[in-house]
Amino acid sequence: MVSDGIRMKTLFPRSSRHTPTPADTHQGIRQKRVPAWVNGMLIIGTFFFLFWQERRRPLRPAVESISKRTGRNLMMAGITAITLQMTERPLISRLSRLVTRRRIGMLKSLPLPFWLEVPLAVILMDYTLYWWHVLTHRVSCLWRFHVVHHIDVDLDASTAIRFHFTEMVISVVWRAGQVAFIGVSPLPLSIWQTLLLVSVLFHHSNIALPIRMERWLVKLIVTPRMHGIHHSDRRKETDSNWSSGLTFWDRLHGTLKLDVPQESINIGIPAYQKGPEVSLPHLLLIPFKSQRPSWLPATHTIEQSSP
């Protein structure tokens, strides 16, 4: 009978299922992401809405054919998107899940409630991206790739997705460092990625917002006029307004510049202004060629900026 009892206990053990605790629930939520279809519809919808508004309320007159530029920029964006799909998405997604499971990173070392950890992760990702942007301008081996983004002779929503695919591959290393150092779970990571894309599309757009509205918005987020200054062909103007989301980082580091009239801004890089130099094949090859001096001499810049 004893052996039968033991056998019965073995065959029908008591339920060992663990009743989920709030911590378990939050752990599961942290591992979730913004659904891909939501992200895709939001990004595509934002792009077409901005494209429509740019036709209605342009901030700056077009220098090059809009259809030609947009087509070129979309082709570059397609190449970059395919590259990121094969590099950043699998690597960073896995790293973020590992960070969550092993509790790696600054935020994971703190006893933070879930509702506080998520916005802090998003804010810190935005801040560390500020420094990546600075590096792409200050480090010559990074600038040779980032210059492709700035060579565009006009600035609009299509410029926001015009990056050299190699720059994006290199940025995966920085992104991995961000996720591991901060301790970013999949949920805040996907929220940040979505907000970043919307923000970048918006502040690259060529929309003349009502000035009172823009003055209010720029206290918090990067706006079209603010980022237009960063895309100026004058280096003293380009070396400002590094923020991609919140403008607080430029205010914090003294790099905010808002006192440049839009009508005085020439978009682009002086060394690359002619038609063949902004063609798609040339843009893809520029980083691998001998680099020209990107900026005009200081004396020329002073003359241009004088009233």
Coordinates of C-alpha atoms in Angstrom, one line a residue:
M1 CA 0.0 0.0 0.0
V2 CA 2.8 2.3 0.8
S3 CA 4.4 1.7 -2.5
D4 CA 1.0 2.3 -4.2
G5 CA 0.7 5.6 -2.3
I6 CA 4.1 6.6 -3.4
R7 CA 3.3 5.6 -7.0
M8 CA 0.0 7.7 -6.9
K9 CA 1.9 10.7 -5.6
T10 CA 4.4 10.3 -8.4
L11 CA 1.8 9.9 -11.0
F12 CA -0.4 12.7 -9.7
P13 CA 1.8 15.3 -8.0
R14 CA 0.4 18.3 -6.4
S15 CA 0.2 21.3 -8.6
S16 CA 3.5 23.2 -8.5
R17 CA 2.3 26.2 -10.6
H18 CA 3.5 29.5 -9.2
T19 CA 0.9 32.1 -8.6
P20 CA 2.2 35.2 -10.5
T21 CA 3.3 38.1 -8.3
P22 CA 3.2 41.8 -9.4
A23 CA 7.0 41.5 -10.0
D24 CA 6.4 38.5 -12.3
T25 CA 3.7 40.5 -14.2
H26 CA 6.0 43.5 -14.6
Q27 CA 8.8 41.3 -15.7
G28 CA 6.6 39.9 -18.5
I29 CA 5.5 43.4 -19.5
R30 CA 9.1 44.6 -19.7
Q31 CA 9.8 41.8 -22.2
K32 CA 7.0 43.0 -24.5
R33 CA 7.4 45.4 -27.4
V34 CA 5.3 48.0 -29.2
P35 CA 3.6 45.8 -31.9
A36 CA 5.3 46.1 -35.2
W37 CA 2.1 47.0 -37.0
V38 CA 1.4 49.8 -34.6
N39 CA 4.9 51.1 -35.1
G40 CA 4.7 50.8 -38.9
M41 CA 1.4 52.5 -39.2
L42 CA 2.5 55.4 -36.9
I43 CA 5.7 56.0 -38.8
I44 CA 4.1 55.7 -42.3
G45 CA 1.2 57.9 -41.2
T46 CA 3.5 60.5 -39.7
F47 CA 5.6 60.6 -42.9
F48 CA 2.7 61.1 -45.3
F49 CA 1.0 63.7 -43.0
L50 CA 4.2 65.7 -42.8
F51 CA 4.8 65.3 -46.6
W52 CA 1.3 66.7 -47.2
Q53 CA 1.8 69.6 -44.7
E54 CA 5.2 70.5 -46.4
R55 CA 3.3 71.1 -49.6
R56 CA 0.8 73.3 -47.9
R57 CA 3.1 75.3 -45.5
P58 CA 6.7 75.1 -46.7
L59 CA 9.3 76.7 -44.3
R60 CA 12.0 77.0 -47.0
P61 CA 11.7 77.1 -50.8
A62 CA 13.0 73.9 -52.5
V63 CA 16.4 74.0 -54.2
E64 CA 16.2 70.6 -56.0
S65 CA 13.2 68.8 -57.5
I66 CA 11.1 67.4 -54.7
S67 CA 10.2 64.2 -56.5
K68 CA 13.8 63.5 -57.4
R69 CA 15.1 64.2 -53.9
T70 CA 12.4 62.2 -52.2
G71 CA 12.9 59.2 -54.5
R72 CA 16.7 59.3 -53.9
N73 CA 16.2 59.6 -50.1
L74 CA 13.6 56.8 -50.0
M75 CA 16.0 54.5 -51.9
M76 CA 18.8 55.2 -49.4
A77 CA 16.3 54.6 -46.6
G78 CA 15.4 51.3 -48.1
I79 CA 19.0 50.1 -48.2
T80 CA 19.5 51.3 -44.6
A81 CA 16.3 49.6 -43.4
I82 CA 17.4 46.2 -44.9
T83 CA 20.8 46.6 -43.3
L84 CA 19.3 47.4 -39.9
Q85 CA 16.9 44.5 -40.1
M86 CA 19.9 42.1 -40.5
T87 CA 22.1 43.8 -37.8
E88 CA 20.5 46.0 -35.2
R89 CA 17.1 44.3 -34.8
P90 CA 18.3 40.8 -33.9
L91 CA 21.3 41.9 -31.9
I92 CA 19.7 44.7 -29.8
S93 CA 16.5 42.8 -29.2
R94 CA 18.4 39.8 -27.8
L95 CA 20.6 42.0 -25.7
S96 CA 17.6 43.8 -24.3
R97 CA 16.0 40.6 -23.3
L98 CA 19.2 39.4 -21.7
V99 CA 19.6 42.7 -19.8
T100 CA 16.1 42.1 -18.4
R101 CA 16.6 38.5 -17.4
R102 CA 20.1 39.0 -15.8
R103 CA 19.2 42.5 -14.4
I104 CA 22.2 44.1 -16.1
G105 CA 22.7 47.9 -16.2
M106 CA 22.2 51.0 -14.1
L107 CA 18.4 51.0 -13.9
K108 CA 18.3 47.3 -13.1
S109 CA 20.6 47.8 -10.1
L110 CA 18.1 50.3 -8.6
P111 CA 14.9 49.3 -6.8
L112 CA 12.7 51.2 -9.2
P113 CA 9.0 50.6 -9.7
F114 CA 8.0 49.6 -13.2
W115 CA 6.1 52.8 -13.9
L116 CA 9.3 54.9 -13.2
E117 CA 11.8 52.6 -14.9
V118 CA 10.2 52.8 -18.3
P119 CA 10.2 56.7 -18.7
L120 CA 13.7 56.9 -17.1
A121 CA 15.0 54.4 -19.7
V122 CA 13.4 56.4 -22.6
I123 CA 14.9 59.7 -21.3
L124 CA 18.4 58.2 -20.8
M125 CA 18.3 56.7 -24.3
D126 CA 17.5 60.1 -25.6
Y127 CA 20.4 61.7 -23.6
T128 CA 23.0 59.2 -24.7
L129 CA 21.9 59.6 -28.3
Y130 CA 22.7 63.3 -27.9
W131 CA 26.4 62.3 -27.3
W132 CA 26.4 59.9 -30.3
H133 CA 25.2 62.7 -32.5
V134 CA 28.1 64.9 -31.2
L135 CA 30.6 62.1 -31.9
T136 CA 29.4 61.7 -35.5
H137 CA 30.3 65.4 -36.1
R138 CA 33.5 65.5 -34.0
V139 CA 35.2 62.2 -34.9
S140 CA 36.5 62.3 -38.5
C141 CA 36.0 58.6 -39.2
L142 CA 32.3 58.9 -38.2
W143 CA 31.8 62.2 -39.9
R144 CA 32.7 60.8 -43.3
F145 CA 29.6 58.6 -43.0
H146 CA 27.3 61.1 -41.3
V147 CA 28.2 63.8 -43.9
V148 CA 25.9 61.9 -46.3
H149 CA 22.9 62.9 -44.2
H150 CA 24.0 66.6 -44.3
I151 CA 24.8 66.8 -48.0
D152 CA 21.1 67.0 -48.8
V153 CA 20.6 70.5 -50.3
D154 CA 17.0 70.7 -49.0
L155 CA 15.7 69.6 -45.6
D156 CA 12.4 67.8 -45.2
A157 CA 10.9 64.6 -43.8
S158 CA 12.6 62.4 -46.4
T159 CA 16.0 63.7 -45.1
A160 CA 15.1 62.2 -41.7
I161 CA 15.5 58.7 -43.1
R162 CA 18.4 59.4 -45.4
F163 CA 21.5 57.9 -43.6
H164 CA 24.4 55.9 -45.0
F165 CA 23.8 52.3 -44.2
T166 CA 27.4 51.9 -42.8
E167 CA 26.8 54.7 -40.3
M168 CA 23.7 52.8 -39.1
V169 CA 25.8 49.6 -38.8
I170 CA 28.4 51.4 -36.7
S171 CA 25.7 52.9 -34.5
V172 CA 24.6 49.4 -33.5
V173 CA 27.7 49.2 -31.3
W174 CA 26.7 52.5 -29.6
R175 CA 23.1 51.2 -29.2
A176 CA 24.3 48.0 -27.6
G177 CA 26.3 50.1 -25.1
Q178 CA 23.3 52.2 -24.4
V179 CA 21.1 49.2 -23.7
A180 CA 23.6 47.4 -21.6
F181 CA 24.9 50.4 -19.6
I182 CA 21.4 51.9 -18.9
G183 CA 19.7 48.5 -18.5
V184 CA 16.9 48.9 -21.1
S185 CA 14.2 46.3 -21.3
P186 CA 12.4 45.6 -24.6
L187 CA 9.3 47.7 -23.8
P188 CA 11.0 51.0 -23.1
L189 CA 13.4 50.3 -26.0
S190 CA 10.6 49.9 -28.5
I191 CA 8.8 53.0 -27.1
W192 CA 12.0 55.0 -27.5
Q193 CA 12.6 53.7 -31.0
T194 CA 9.0 54.7 -32.0
L195 CA 9.2 58.1 -30.4
L196 CA 12.6 58.8 -31.9
L197 CA 11.4 58.1 -35.4
V198 CA 8.4 60.3 -35.0
S199 CA 10.5 63.1 -33.6
V200 CA 13.2 62.8 -36.3
L201 CA 10.6 62.9 -39.0
F202 CA 8.9 65.9 -37.4
H203 CA 12.0 68.1 -36.8
H204 CA 13.5 67.4 -40.2
S205 CA 10.2 68.4 -41.9
N206 CA 9.9 71.6 -44.0
I207 CA 6.8 72.8 -42.2
A208 CA 6.3 76.5 -41.3
L209 CA 4.6 76.1 -37.9
P210 CA 3.0 79.2 -36.5
I211 CA 5.8 81.0 -34.7
R212 CA 4.0 81.1 -31.4
M213 CA 3.4 77.4 -31.5
E214 CA 7.1 76.6 -32.3
R215 CA 8.3 78.9 -29.6
W216 CA 6.2 76.9 -27.1
L217 CA 7.2 73.5 -28.6
V218 CA 10.9 74.2 -28.7
K219 CA 11.0 74.6 -24.9
L220 CA 10.4 70.8 -24.8
I221 CA 11.2 69.1 -28.1
V222 CA 13.3 69.7 -31.2
T223 CA 11.3 71.6 -33.9
P224 CA 11.8 72.2 -37.7
R225 CA 13.3 75.7 -37.3
M226 CA 15.7 74.6 -34.5
H227 CA 16.9 71.6 -36.6
G228 CA 17.1 73.7 -39.7
I229 CA 19.9 75.6 -38.0
H230 CA 21.8 72.4 -37.4
H231 CA 21.7 71.6 -41.1
S232 CA 23.1 75.0 -42.1
D233 CA 26.2 75.1 -44.4
R234 CA 28.0 77.2 -41.8
R235 CA 29.9 75.2 -39.3
K236 CA 29.3 77.4 -36.3
E237 CA 25.6 76.8 -36.8
T238 CA 25.9 73.1 -37.6
D239 CA 27.8 72.6 -34.4
S240 CA 24.7 73.3 -32.3
N241 CA 21.3 71.7 -31.7
W242 CA 22.5 68.2 -31.3
S243 CA 19.3 66.9 -29.5
S244 CA 17.1 64.4 -31.3
G245 CA 14.1 64.4 -28.9
L246 CA 14.2 66.7 -25.8
T247 CA 15.8 70.1 -26.2
F248 CA 16.9 69.9 -22.5
W249 CA 20.2 68.3 -23.5
D250 CA 21.2 71.3 -25.7
R251 CA 20.2 73.7 -22.9
L252 CA 22.2 71.7 -20.3
H253 CA 25.4 71.7 -22.4
G254 CA 25.1 75.2 -23.8
T255 CA 24.7 74.0 -27.4
L256 CA 21.2 75.4 -28.1
K257 CA 21.1 78.0 -30.9
L258 CA 17.8 79.6 -31.9
D259 CA 18.8 83.1 -33.1
V260 CA 19.3 82.3 -36.8
P261 CA 16.6 83.4 -39.2
Q262 CA 15.5 80.6 -41.5
E263 CA 15.8 82.9 -44.6
S264 CA 19.5 83.2 -43.9
I265 CA 20.1 79.5 -43.8
N266 CA 21.6 77.5 -46.7
I267 CA 21.0 73.8 -46.3
G268 CA 23.8 71.4 -47.0
I269 CA 27.6 71.0 -47.1
P270 CA 29.5 73.6 -49.2
A271 CA 31.9 71.0 -50.6
Y272 CA 29.0 69.0 -52.1
Q273 CA 26.4 71.1 -53.9
K274 CA 26.4 70.1 -57.6
G275 CA 24.0 67.6 -59.2
P276 CA 26.4 64.6 -59.7
E277 CA 27.7 65.0 -56.1
V278 CA 24.3 64.4 -54.6
S279 CA 23.4 61.5 -56.8
L280 CA 22.6 58.1 -55.1
P281 CA 25.8 56.3 -56.4
H282 CA 28.0 59.1 -55.3
L283 CA 26.4 59.4 -51.9
L284 CA 27.0 55.7 -51.3
L285 CA 30.7 56.0 -52.2
I286 CA 31.5 59.3 -50.5
P287 CA 32.6 57.8 -47.2
F288 CA 35.1 55.5 -49.0
K289 CA 36.7 58.3 -51.0
S290 CA 39.3 60.9 -50.1
Q291 CA 37.4 63.6 -48.1
R292 CA 37.1 67.2 -49.2
P293 CA 37.1 70.0 -46.6
S294 CA 33.4 70.1 -45.7
W295 CA 33.2 73.8 -44.7
L296 CA 33.9 77.2 -46.2
P297 CA 36.9 79.1 -44.9
A298 CA 36.1 81.1 -41.7
T299 CA 36.5 84.5 -43.5
H300 CA 33.9 83.4 -46.0
T301 CA 31.6 82.3 -43.3
I302 CA 31.8 85.6 -41.5
E303 CA 31.0 87.5 -44.7
Q304 CA 28.0 85.3 -45.3
S305 CA 26.6 85.7 -41.8
S306 CA 27.0 89.5 -41.7
P307 CA 23.8 91.6 -42.4

